[in-house]
Coordinates of C-alpha atoms in Angstrom, one line a residue:
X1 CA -11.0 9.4 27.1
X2 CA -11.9 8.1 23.8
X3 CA -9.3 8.4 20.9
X4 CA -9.9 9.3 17.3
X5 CA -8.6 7.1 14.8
X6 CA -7.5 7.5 11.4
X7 CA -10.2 6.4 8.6
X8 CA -9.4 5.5 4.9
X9 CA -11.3 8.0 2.7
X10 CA -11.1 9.9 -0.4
X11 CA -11.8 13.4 1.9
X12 CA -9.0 12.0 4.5
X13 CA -6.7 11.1 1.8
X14 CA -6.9 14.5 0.0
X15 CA -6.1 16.4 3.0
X16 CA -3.4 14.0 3.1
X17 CA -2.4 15.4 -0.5
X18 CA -2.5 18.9 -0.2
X19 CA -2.7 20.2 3.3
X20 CA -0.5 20.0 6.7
X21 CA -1.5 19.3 9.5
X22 CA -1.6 22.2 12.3
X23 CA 1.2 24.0 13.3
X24 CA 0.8 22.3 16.7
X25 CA 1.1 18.6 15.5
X26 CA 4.3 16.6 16.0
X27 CA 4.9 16.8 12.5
X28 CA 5.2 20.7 12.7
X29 CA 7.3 21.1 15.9
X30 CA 9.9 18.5 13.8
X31 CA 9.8 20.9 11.2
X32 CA 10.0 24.2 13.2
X33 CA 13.0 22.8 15.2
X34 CA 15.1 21.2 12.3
X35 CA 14.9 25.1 10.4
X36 CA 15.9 26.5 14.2
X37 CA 18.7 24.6 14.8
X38 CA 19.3 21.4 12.9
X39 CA 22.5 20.4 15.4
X40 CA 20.3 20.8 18.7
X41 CA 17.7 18.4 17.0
X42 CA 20.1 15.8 16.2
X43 CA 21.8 16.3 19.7
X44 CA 18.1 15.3 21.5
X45 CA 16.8 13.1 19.1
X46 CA 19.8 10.7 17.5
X47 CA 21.0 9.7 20.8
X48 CA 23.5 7.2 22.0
X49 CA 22.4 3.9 23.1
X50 CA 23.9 0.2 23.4
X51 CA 20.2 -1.1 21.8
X52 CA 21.4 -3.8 19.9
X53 CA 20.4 -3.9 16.2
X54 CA 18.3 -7.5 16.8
X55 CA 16.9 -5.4 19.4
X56 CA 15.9 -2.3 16.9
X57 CA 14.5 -5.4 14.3
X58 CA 12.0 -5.9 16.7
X59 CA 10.5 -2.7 15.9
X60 CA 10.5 -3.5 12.4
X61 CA 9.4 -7.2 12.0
X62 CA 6.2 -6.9 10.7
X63 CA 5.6 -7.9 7.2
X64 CA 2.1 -7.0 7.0
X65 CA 0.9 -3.7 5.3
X66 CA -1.2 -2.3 7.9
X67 CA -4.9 -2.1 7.0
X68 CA -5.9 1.3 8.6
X69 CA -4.4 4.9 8.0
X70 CA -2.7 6.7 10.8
X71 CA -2.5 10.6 11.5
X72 CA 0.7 11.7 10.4
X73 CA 1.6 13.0 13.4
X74 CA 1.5 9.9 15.7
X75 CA 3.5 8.3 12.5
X76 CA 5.7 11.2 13.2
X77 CA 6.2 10.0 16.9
X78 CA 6.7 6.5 16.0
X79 CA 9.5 7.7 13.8
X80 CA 11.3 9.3 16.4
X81 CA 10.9 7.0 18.8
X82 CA 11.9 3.9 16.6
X83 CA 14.3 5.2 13.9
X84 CA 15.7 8.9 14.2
X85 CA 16.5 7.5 17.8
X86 CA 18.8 4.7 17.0
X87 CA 20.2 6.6 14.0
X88 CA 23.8 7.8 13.2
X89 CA 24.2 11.7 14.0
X90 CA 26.4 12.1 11.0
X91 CA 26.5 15.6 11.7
X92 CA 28.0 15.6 14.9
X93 CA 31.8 16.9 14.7
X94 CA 33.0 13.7 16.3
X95 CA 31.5 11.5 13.8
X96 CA 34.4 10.9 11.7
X97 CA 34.8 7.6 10.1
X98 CA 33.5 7.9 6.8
X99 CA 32.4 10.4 4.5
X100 CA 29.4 11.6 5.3
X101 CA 29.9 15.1 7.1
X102 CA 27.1 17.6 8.3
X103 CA 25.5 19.5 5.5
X104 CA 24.3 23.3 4.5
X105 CA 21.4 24.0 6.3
X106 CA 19.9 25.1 3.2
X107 CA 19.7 21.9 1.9
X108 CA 17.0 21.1 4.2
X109 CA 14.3 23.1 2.5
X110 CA 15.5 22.7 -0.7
X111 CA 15.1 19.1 -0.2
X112 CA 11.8 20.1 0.6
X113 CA 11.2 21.7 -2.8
X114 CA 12.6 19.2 -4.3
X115 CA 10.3 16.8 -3.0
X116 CA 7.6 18.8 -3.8
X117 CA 8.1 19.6 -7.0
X118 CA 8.8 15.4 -7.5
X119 CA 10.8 15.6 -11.2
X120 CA 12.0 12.7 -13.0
X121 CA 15.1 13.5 -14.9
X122 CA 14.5 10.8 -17.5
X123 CA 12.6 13.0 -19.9
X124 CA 12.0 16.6 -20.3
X125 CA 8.8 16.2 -20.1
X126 CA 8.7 15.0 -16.9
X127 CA 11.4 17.7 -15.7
X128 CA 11.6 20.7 -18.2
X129 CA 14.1 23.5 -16.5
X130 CA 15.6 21.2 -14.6
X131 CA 16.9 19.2 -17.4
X132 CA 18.7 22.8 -18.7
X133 CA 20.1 23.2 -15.5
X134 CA 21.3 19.3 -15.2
X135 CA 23.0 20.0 -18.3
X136 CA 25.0 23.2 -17.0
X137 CA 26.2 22.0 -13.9
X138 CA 27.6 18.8 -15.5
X139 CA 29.6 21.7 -18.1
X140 CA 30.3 23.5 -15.1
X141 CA 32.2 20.0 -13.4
X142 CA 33.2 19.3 -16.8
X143 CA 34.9 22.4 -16.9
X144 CA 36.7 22.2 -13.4
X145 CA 38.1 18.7 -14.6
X146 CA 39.0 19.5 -18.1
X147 CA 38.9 22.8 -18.6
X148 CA 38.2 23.8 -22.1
X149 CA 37.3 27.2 -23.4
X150 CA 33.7 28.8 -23.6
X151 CA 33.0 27.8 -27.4
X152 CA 33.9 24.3 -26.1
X153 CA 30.9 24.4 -23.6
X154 CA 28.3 26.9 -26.2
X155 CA 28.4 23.7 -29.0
X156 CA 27.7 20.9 -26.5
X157 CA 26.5 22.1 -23.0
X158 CA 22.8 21.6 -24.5
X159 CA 23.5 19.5 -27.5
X160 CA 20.9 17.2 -28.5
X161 CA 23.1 14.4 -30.1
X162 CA 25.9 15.3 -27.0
X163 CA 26.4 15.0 -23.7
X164 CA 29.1 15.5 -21.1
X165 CA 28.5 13.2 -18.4
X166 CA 25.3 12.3 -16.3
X167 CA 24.1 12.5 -12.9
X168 CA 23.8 9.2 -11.4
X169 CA 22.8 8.0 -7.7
X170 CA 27.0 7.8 -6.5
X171 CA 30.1 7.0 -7.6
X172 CA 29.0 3.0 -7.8
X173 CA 26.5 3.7 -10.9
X174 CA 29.4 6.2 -12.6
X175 CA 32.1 3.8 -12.2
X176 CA 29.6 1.0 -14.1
X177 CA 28.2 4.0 -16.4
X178 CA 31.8 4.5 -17.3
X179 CA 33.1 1.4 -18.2
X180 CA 29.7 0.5 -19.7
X181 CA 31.4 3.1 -22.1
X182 CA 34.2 1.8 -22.6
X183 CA 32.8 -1.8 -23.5
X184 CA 30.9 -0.4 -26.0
X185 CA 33.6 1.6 -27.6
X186 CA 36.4 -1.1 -27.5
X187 CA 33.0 -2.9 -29.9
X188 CA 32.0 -0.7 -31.8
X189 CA 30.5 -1.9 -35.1
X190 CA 32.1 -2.7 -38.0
X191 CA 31.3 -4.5 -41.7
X192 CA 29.1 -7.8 -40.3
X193 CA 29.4 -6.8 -36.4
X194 CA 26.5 -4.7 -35.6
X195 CA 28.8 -3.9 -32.0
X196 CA 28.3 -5.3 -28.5
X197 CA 25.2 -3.7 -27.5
X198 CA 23.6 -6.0 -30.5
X199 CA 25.3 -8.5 -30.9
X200 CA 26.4 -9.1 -27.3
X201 CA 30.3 -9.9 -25.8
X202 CA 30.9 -13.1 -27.2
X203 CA 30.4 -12.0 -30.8
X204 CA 32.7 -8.8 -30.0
X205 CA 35.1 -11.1 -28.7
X206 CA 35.0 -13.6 -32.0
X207 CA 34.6 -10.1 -34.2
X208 CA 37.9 -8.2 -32.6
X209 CA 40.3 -11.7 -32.1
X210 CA 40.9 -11.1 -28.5
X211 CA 41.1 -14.3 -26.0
X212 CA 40.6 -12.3 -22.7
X213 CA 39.3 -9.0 -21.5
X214 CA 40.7 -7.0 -18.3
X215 CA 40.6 -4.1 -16.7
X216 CA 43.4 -2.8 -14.3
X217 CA 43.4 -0.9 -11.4
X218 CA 45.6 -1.0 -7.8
X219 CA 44.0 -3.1 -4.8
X220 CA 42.3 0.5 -3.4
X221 CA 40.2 0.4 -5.9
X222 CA 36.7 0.4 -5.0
X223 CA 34.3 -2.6 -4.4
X224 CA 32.3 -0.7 -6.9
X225 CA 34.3 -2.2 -9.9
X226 CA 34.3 -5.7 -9.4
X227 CA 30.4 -5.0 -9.7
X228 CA 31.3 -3.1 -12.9
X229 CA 32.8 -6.2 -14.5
X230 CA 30.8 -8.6 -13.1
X231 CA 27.5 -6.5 -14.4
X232 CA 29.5 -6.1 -18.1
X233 CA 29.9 -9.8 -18.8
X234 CA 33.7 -9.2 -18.2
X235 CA 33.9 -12.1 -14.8
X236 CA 34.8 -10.6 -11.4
X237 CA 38.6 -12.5 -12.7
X238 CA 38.9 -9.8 -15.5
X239 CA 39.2 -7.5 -13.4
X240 CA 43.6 -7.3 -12.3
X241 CA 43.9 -5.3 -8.6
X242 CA 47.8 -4.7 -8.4
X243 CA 49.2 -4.3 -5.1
X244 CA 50.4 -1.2 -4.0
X245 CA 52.1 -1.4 -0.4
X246 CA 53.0 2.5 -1.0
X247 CA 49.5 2.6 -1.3
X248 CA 49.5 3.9 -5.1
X249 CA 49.7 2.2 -8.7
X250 CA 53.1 1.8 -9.9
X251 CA 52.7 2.9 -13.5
X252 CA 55.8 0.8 -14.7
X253 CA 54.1 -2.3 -13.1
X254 CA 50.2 -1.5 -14.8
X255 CA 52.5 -1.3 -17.6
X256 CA 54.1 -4.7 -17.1
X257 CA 50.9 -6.3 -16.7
X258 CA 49.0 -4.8 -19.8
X259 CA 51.7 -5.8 -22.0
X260 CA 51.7 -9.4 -20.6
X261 CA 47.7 -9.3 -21.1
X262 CA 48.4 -8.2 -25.1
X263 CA 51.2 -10.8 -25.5
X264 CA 49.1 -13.2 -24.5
X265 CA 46.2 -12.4 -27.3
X266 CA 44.0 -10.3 -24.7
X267 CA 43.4 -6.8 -24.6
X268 CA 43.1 -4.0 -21.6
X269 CA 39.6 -2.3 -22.0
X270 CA 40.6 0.2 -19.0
X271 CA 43.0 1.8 -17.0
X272 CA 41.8 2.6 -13.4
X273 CA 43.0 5.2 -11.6
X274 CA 42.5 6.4 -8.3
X275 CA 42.0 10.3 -7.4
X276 CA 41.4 9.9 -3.3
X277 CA 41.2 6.2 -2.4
X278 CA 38.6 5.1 -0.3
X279 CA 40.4 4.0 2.8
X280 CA 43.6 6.1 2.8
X281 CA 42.9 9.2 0.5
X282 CA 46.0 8.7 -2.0
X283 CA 46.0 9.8 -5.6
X284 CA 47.8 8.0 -7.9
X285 CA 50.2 9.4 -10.6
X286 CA 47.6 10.4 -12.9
X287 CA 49.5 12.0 -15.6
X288 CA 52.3 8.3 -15.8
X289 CA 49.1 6.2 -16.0
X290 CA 48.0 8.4 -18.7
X291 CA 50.8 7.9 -20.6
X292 CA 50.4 4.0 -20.1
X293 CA 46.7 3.9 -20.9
X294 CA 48.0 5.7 -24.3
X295 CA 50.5 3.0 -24.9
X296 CA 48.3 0.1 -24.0
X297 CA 45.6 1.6 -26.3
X298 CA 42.9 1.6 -23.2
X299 CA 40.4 3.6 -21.9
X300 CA 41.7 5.6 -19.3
X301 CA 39.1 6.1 -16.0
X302 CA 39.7 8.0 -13.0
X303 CA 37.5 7.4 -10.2
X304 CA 37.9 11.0 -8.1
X305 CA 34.2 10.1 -6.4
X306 CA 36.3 11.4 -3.0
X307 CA 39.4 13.3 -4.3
X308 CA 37.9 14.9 -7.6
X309 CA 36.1 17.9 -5.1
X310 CA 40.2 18.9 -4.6
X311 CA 40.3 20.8 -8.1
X312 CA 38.7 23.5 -6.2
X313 CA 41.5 24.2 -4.3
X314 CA 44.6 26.5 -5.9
X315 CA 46.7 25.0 -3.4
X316 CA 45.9 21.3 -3.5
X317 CA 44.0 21.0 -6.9
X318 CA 47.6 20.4 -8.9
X319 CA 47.7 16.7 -6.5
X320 CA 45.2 15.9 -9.4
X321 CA 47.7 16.7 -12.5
X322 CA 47.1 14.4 -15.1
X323 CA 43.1 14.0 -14.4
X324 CA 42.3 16.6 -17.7
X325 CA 43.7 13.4 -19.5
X326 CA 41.3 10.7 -18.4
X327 CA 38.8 9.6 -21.0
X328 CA 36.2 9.0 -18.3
X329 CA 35.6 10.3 -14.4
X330 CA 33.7 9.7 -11.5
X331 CA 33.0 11.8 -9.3
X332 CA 30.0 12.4 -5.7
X333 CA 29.0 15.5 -5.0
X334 CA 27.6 14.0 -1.7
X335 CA 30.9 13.3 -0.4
X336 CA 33.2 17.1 -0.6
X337 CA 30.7 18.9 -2.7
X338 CA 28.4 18.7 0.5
X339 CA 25.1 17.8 -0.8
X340 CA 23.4 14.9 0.2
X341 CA 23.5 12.1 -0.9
X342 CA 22.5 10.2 -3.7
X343 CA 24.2 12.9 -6.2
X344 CA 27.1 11.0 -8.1
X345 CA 28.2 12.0 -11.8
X346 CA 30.2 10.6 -14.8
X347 CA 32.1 13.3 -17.0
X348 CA 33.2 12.0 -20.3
X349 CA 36.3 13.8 -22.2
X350 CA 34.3 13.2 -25.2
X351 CA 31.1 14.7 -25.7
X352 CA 30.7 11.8 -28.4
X353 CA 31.5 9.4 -25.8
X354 CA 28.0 8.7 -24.5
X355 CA 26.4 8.0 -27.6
X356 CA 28.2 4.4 -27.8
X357 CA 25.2 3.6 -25.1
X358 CA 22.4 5.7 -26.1
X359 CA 19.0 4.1 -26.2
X360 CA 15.7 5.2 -27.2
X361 CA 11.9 4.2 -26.2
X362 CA 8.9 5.5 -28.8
X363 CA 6.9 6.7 -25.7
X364 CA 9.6 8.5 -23.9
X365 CA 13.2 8.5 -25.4
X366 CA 12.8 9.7 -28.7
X367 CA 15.6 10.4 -31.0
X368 CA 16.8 13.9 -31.6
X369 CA 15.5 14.6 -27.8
X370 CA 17.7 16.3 -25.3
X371 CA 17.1 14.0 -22.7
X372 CA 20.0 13.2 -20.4
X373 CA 18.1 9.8 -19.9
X374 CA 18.9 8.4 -23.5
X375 CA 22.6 8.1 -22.2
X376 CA 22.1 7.4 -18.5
X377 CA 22.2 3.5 -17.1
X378 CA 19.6 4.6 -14.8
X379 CA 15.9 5.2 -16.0
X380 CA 14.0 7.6 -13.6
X381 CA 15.8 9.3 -10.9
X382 CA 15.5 12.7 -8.9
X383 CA 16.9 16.3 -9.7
X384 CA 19.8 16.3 -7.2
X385 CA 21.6 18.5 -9.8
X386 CA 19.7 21.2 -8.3
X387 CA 21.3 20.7 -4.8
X388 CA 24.6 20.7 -6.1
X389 CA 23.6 23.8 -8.8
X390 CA 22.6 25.7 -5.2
X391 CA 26.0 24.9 -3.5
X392 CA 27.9 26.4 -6.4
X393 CA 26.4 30.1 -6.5
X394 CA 25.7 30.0 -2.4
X395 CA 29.5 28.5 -1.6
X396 CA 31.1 29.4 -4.9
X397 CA 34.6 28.2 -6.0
X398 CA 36.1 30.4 -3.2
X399 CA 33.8 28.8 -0.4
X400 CA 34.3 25.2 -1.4
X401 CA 38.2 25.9 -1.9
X402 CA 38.4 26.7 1.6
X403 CA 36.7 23.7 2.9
X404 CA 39.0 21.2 0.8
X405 CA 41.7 23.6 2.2
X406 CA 40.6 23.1 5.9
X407 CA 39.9 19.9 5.9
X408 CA 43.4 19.4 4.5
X409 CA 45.0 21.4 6.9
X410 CA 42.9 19.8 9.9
X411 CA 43.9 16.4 9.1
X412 CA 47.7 16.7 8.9
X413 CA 47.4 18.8 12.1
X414 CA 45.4 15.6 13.5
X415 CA 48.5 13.3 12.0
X416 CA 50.9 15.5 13.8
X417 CA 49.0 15.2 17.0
X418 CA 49.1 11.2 16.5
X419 CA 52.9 11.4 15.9
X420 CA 53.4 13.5 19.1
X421 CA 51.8 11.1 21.1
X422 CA 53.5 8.4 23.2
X423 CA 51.2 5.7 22.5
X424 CA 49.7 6.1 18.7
X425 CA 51.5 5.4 15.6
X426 CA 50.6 6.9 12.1
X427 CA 50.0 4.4 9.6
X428 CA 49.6 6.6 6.8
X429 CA 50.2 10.2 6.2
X430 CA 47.2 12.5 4.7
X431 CA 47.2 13.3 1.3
X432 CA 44.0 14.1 1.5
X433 CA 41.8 14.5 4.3
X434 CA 41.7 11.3 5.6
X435 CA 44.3 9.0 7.4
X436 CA 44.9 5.4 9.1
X437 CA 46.6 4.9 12.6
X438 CA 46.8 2.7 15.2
X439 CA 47.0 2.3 19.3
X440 CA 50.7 0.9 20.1
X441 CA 51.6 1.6 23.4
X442 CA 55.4 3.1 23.7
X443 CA 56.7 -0.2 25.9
X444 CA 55.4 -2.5 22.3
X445 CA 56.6 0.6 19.8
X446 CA 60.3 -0.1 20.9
X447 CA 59.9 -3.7 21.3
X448 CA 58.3 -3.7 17.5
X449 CA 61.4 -2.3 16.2
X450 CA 63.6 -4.2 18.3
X451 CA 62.9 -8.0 17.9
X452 CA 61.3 -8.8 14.4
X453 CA 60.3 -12.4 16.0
X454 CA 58.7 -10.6 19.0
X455 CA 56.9 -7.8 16.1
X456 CA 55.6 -11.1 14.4
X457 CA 53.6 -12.2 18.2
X458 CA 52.7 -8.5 18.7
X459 CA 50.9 -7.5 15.7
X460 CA 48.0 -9.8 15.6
X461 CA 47.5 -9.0 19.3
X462 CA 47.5 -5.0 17.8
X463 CA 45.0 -6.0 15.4
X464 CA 42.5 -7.5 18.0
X465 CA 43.3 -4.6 20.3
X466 CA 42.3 -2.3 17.5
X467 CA 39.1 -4.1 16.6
X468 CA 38.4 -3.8 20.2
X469 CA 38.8 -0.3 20.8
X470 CA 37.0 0.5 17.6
X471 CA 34.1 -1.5 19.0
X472 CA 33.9 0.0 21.9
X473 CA 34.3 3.4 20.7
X474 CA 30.9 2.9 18.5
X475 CA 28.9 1.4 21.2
X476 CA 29.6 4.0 23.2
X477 CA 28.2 6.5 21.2
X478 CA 30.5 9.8 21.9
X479 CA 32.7 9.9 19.0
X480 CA 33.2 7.3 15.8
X481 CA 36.2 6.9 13.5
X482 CA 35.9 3.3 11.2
X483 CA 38.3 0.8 11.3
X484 CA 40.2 -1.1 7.9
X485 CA 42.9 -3.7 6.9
X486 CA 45.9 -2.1 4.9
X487 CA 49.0 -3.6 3.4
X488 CA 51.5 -1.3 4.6
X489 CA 55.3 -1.3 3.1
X490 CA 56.8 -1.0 6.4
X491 CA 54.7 -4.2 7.7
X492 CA 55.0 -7.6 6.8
X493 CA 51.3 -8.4 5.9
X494 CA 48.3 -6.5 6.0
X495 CA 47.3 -4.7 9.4
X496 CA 44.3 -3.7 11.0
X497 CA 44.1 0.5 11.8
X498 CA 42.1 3.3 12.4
X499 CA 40.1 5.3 9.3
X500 CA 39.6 8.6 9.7
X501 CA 37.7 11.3 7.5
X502 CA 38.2 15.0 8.5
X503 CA 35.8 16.6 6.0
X504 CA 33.2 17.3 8.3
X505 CA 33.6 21.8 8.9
X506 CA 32.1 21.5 12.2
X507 CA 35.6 18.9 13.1
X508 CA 37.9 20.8 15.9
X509 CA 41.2 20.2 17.4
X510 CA 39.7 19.4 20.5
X511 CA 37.1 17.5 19.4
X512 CA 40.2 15.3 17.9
X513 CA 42.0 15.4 21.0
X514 CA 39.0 14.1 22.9
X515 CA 39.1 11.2 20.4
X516 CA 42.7 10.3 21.2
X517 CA 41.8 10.4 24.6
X518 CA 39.1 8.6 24.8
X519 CA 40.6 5.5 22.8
X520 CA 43.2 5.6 25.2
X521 CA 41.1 5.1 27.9
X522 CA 39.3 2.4 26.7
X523 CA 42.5 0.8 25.5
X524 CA 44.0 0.4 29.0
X525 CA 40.4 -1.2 30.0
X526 CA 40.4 -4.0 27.4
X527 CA 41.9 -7.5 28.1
X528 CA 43.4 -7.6 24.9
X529 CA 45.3 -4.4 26.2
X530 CA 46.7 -6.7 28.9
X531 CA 47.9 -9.4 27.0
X532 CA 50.3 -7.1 25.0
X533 CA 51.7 -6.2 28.5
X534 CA 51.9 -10.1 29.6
X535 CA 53.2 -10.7 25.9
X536 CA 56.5 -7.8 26.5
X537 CA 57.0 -9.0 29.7
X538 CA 57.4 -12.8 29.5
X539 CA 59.7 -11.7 26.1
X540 CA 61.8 -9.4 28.4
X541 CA 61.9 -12.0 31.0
X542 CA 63.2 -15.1 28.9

């Protein structure tokens, strides 16, 4: 049988362009069975296998471009074979070690509009409506955060010379975005100084009389901002983690600190808070750090990329008391807004604020344009404010207030379940959705309390038990939480524990359950399991 291969041509390639193939080709039956039933493809197709991932570069070690088209359909195949195959089912309910949760099947085929319609948000000529509608739904986050009136939002939700924010790829580019604000404020000209962005740091620093520059924040606070300082000419050293073995900042102590930083001829650029920390879920006392930011004289920022979604809530939204005050927030929509991702945003109090790093191009940019992109670190990017825009009138307030509340709810019903059980211990208690724990049989639980010498041998052997189970958990491919290294107050020294994210709708009781169970089971199969048995008895035996 001969077979027909792909040719490059200008016919072939406009087909390629503007038509699909038929409604029998690979292609097509992907399509037809995502729309049917999006968990049933993921179920077949995302499977769980112990390929290793030097195995799975095999399949992509080619650094050629290939010469010759292919159909789209066999590329289709090829996908599924290589890449949806080995993939992470993130919408499976058992998938719950970071946050990344099953979706609105709408999304799917508004992804495909979006595509389709292929608008840069840069530039409202290369976006038009969407650019209007970018605008709103920043007011309409704006609003949930800091909730001014309706002539607030009339003078500045499409203001020219204003802005309230920007979208952003995630909360990496927003924390950056925000403190790129701040920089630039802190500068701003004066007399000789024509401010940072001209004259660059050094000059500001010479200009202003300050020796050092820092920003502080607790030891949770995300990777993202050593980045931030590092990409701001600050030094990765600028930037002043605290620790916080309660898991939050102490106010008095960020207060300490700044003033040392100002006695000694420095100055605090930022304050950064935490609304829903990364590994634990904790919010830190917004409204105290407020308070300190104002005495310091800094920028306040609060980084609510996970926790900000909370303000939806009646019930749990007042955890976040204090945020209205921040000068600056972050915030992902792809995390508990449920869209996917790539769909971060910074809000600025001030609709003045973003103008300290507005930037214009003759061919693009121009002043007096209401492009979002004069103000934005990023240059051309997508319209994933349309996503989020569709989750707000589909879900509403009252739909996304009961999926903070769930998820809530689900995980201190999971932290119960942990502290009813013989053999886990609950590291820390949800504030949010998410929560750390650990496997400690009940023979080492008393002995942990008992002997603090004993406590000292046992918890490294924990650790390696934990990395072990959390391994072999993965590989396994039924059911996924994450693993992380806390410093906990009733420890001595950091400890290694489960992660767990419970945002994911689709999450039962049983399904949690079934987790406990099944790192139980391969617990008691793991050597490392044994030595903490050979450990308590030779102890109990001397």
């Amino acid at each position: 049988m001969s077979v027909t291969n792909a040719q490059a041509s200008l016919a072939h390639l406009y087909r390629v362009f503007t038509k699909p193939e038929g409604q029998d080709s690979k292609l097509a039956q992907i399509e037809r069975h995502l729309s049917d039933n999006l968990a049933d493809f993921l179920s077949r197709h995302v499977v769980a296998s112990n390929r290793s991932l030097e195995d799975i570069e095999q399949d992509f070690n080619q650094s050629l471009i290939p010469e010759q088209p292919q159909f789209v359909s066999e590329h289709a195949e090829q996908l599924l074979d290589k890449l949806v195959a080995h993939s992470v089912n993130t919408y499976s309910p058992r998938f719950i070690g970071h946050m990344t949760s099953a979706l609105p099947y709408f999304h799917l085929s508004l992804a495909k509009l979006l595509v389709g319609l292929n608008q840069n948000l840069v530039k409202i000529e290369t976006s038009k409506a969407f650019t209007p509608l970018e605008r709103q739904v920043l007011g309409m986050i704006h609003r949930l955060v800091y909730k001014h009136d309706d002539s607030f939002y009339q003078q500045y939700l499409h203001n020219a010379n204003r802005s309230l924010g920007s979208f952003c790829s995630g909360g990496t580019i927003a924390n950056i975005s925000a403190l790129w604000v701040a920089r630039n404020r802190l500068f701003a000209p004066r007399e000789q100084f024509r401010g940072i962005s001209q004259d660059g740091l050094l000059a500001g620093m010479q200009e202003y009389g300050y020796k050092k520059l820092s920003v502080i924040t607790s030891r949770r606070g995300h990777y993202s901002l050593g980045k931030a300082v590092d990409v701001l000419g600050l030094g990765r050293q600028s930037l002043l983690t605290l620790p916080c073995p309660n898991q939050t900042l102490d106010p008095q102590l960020a207060l300490k600190e700044g003033q040392t930083i100002l006695a000694q001829g420095g100055k605090v650029m930022a304050l950064v808070a935490l609304a829903g920390t990364t590994e634990t879920g904790h919010i830190d006392p917004l409204d105290e750090l407020a308070d300190v930011a104002a005495e310091l004289g800094c920028h306040l920022h609060v980084d609510a990329a996970w926790g900000g979604a909370t303000l939806f809530s009646r019930r749990y939204g007042g955890l976040l008391k204090g945020i209205e005050r921040a000068d600056s927030v972050t915030l992902d929509a792809h995390k508990q807004m449920y869209v996917p991702m790539g769909a971060g945003m910074v809000l600025f109090k001030d609709p003045d604020a973003g103008n300290q790093v507005r930037h214009h191009a003759q061919y693009i940019l121009r002043q007096g344009s209401k492009d979002l992109g004069a103000t934005s670190l990023e240059g051309s990017r997508n319209g994933m404010a349309m996503m989020l825009y569709a989750s707000l009138h589909i879900l509403g307030r009252n739909g996304y207030e009961l999926l903070i509340d769930q998820s809530i709810e689900k995980a201190k019903a999971f932290a119960a379940m942990i502290e009813a059980h013989p053999h886990f211990q609950l590291t820390t208690s949800p504030v949010l959705c998410l929560l750390t724990y650990r496997f400690v049989p009940e023979v080492v639980q008393s002995s942990l309390q008992a002997d603090a010498a004993l406590a000292a041998q046992l918890n490294p052997l924990l650790d390696e038990l934990t990395v072990a189970i959390q391994k072999q958990q993965r590989e396994s491919g039924h059911s996924f939480v994450s693993r992380t290294r806390l410093e906990i107050a009733a420890y001595d020294g950091p400890i290694n524990v489960f992660r767990v994210v419970l945002a994911n709708p689709l999450t039962s009781e049983d399904d949690l359950a079934d987790i406990l169970a099944e790192q139980e089971r391969l617990a008691c199969s793991l050597p490392q399991y044994q030595q903490l048995l050979t450990t308590i008895n030779s102890s109990t035996t001397c």
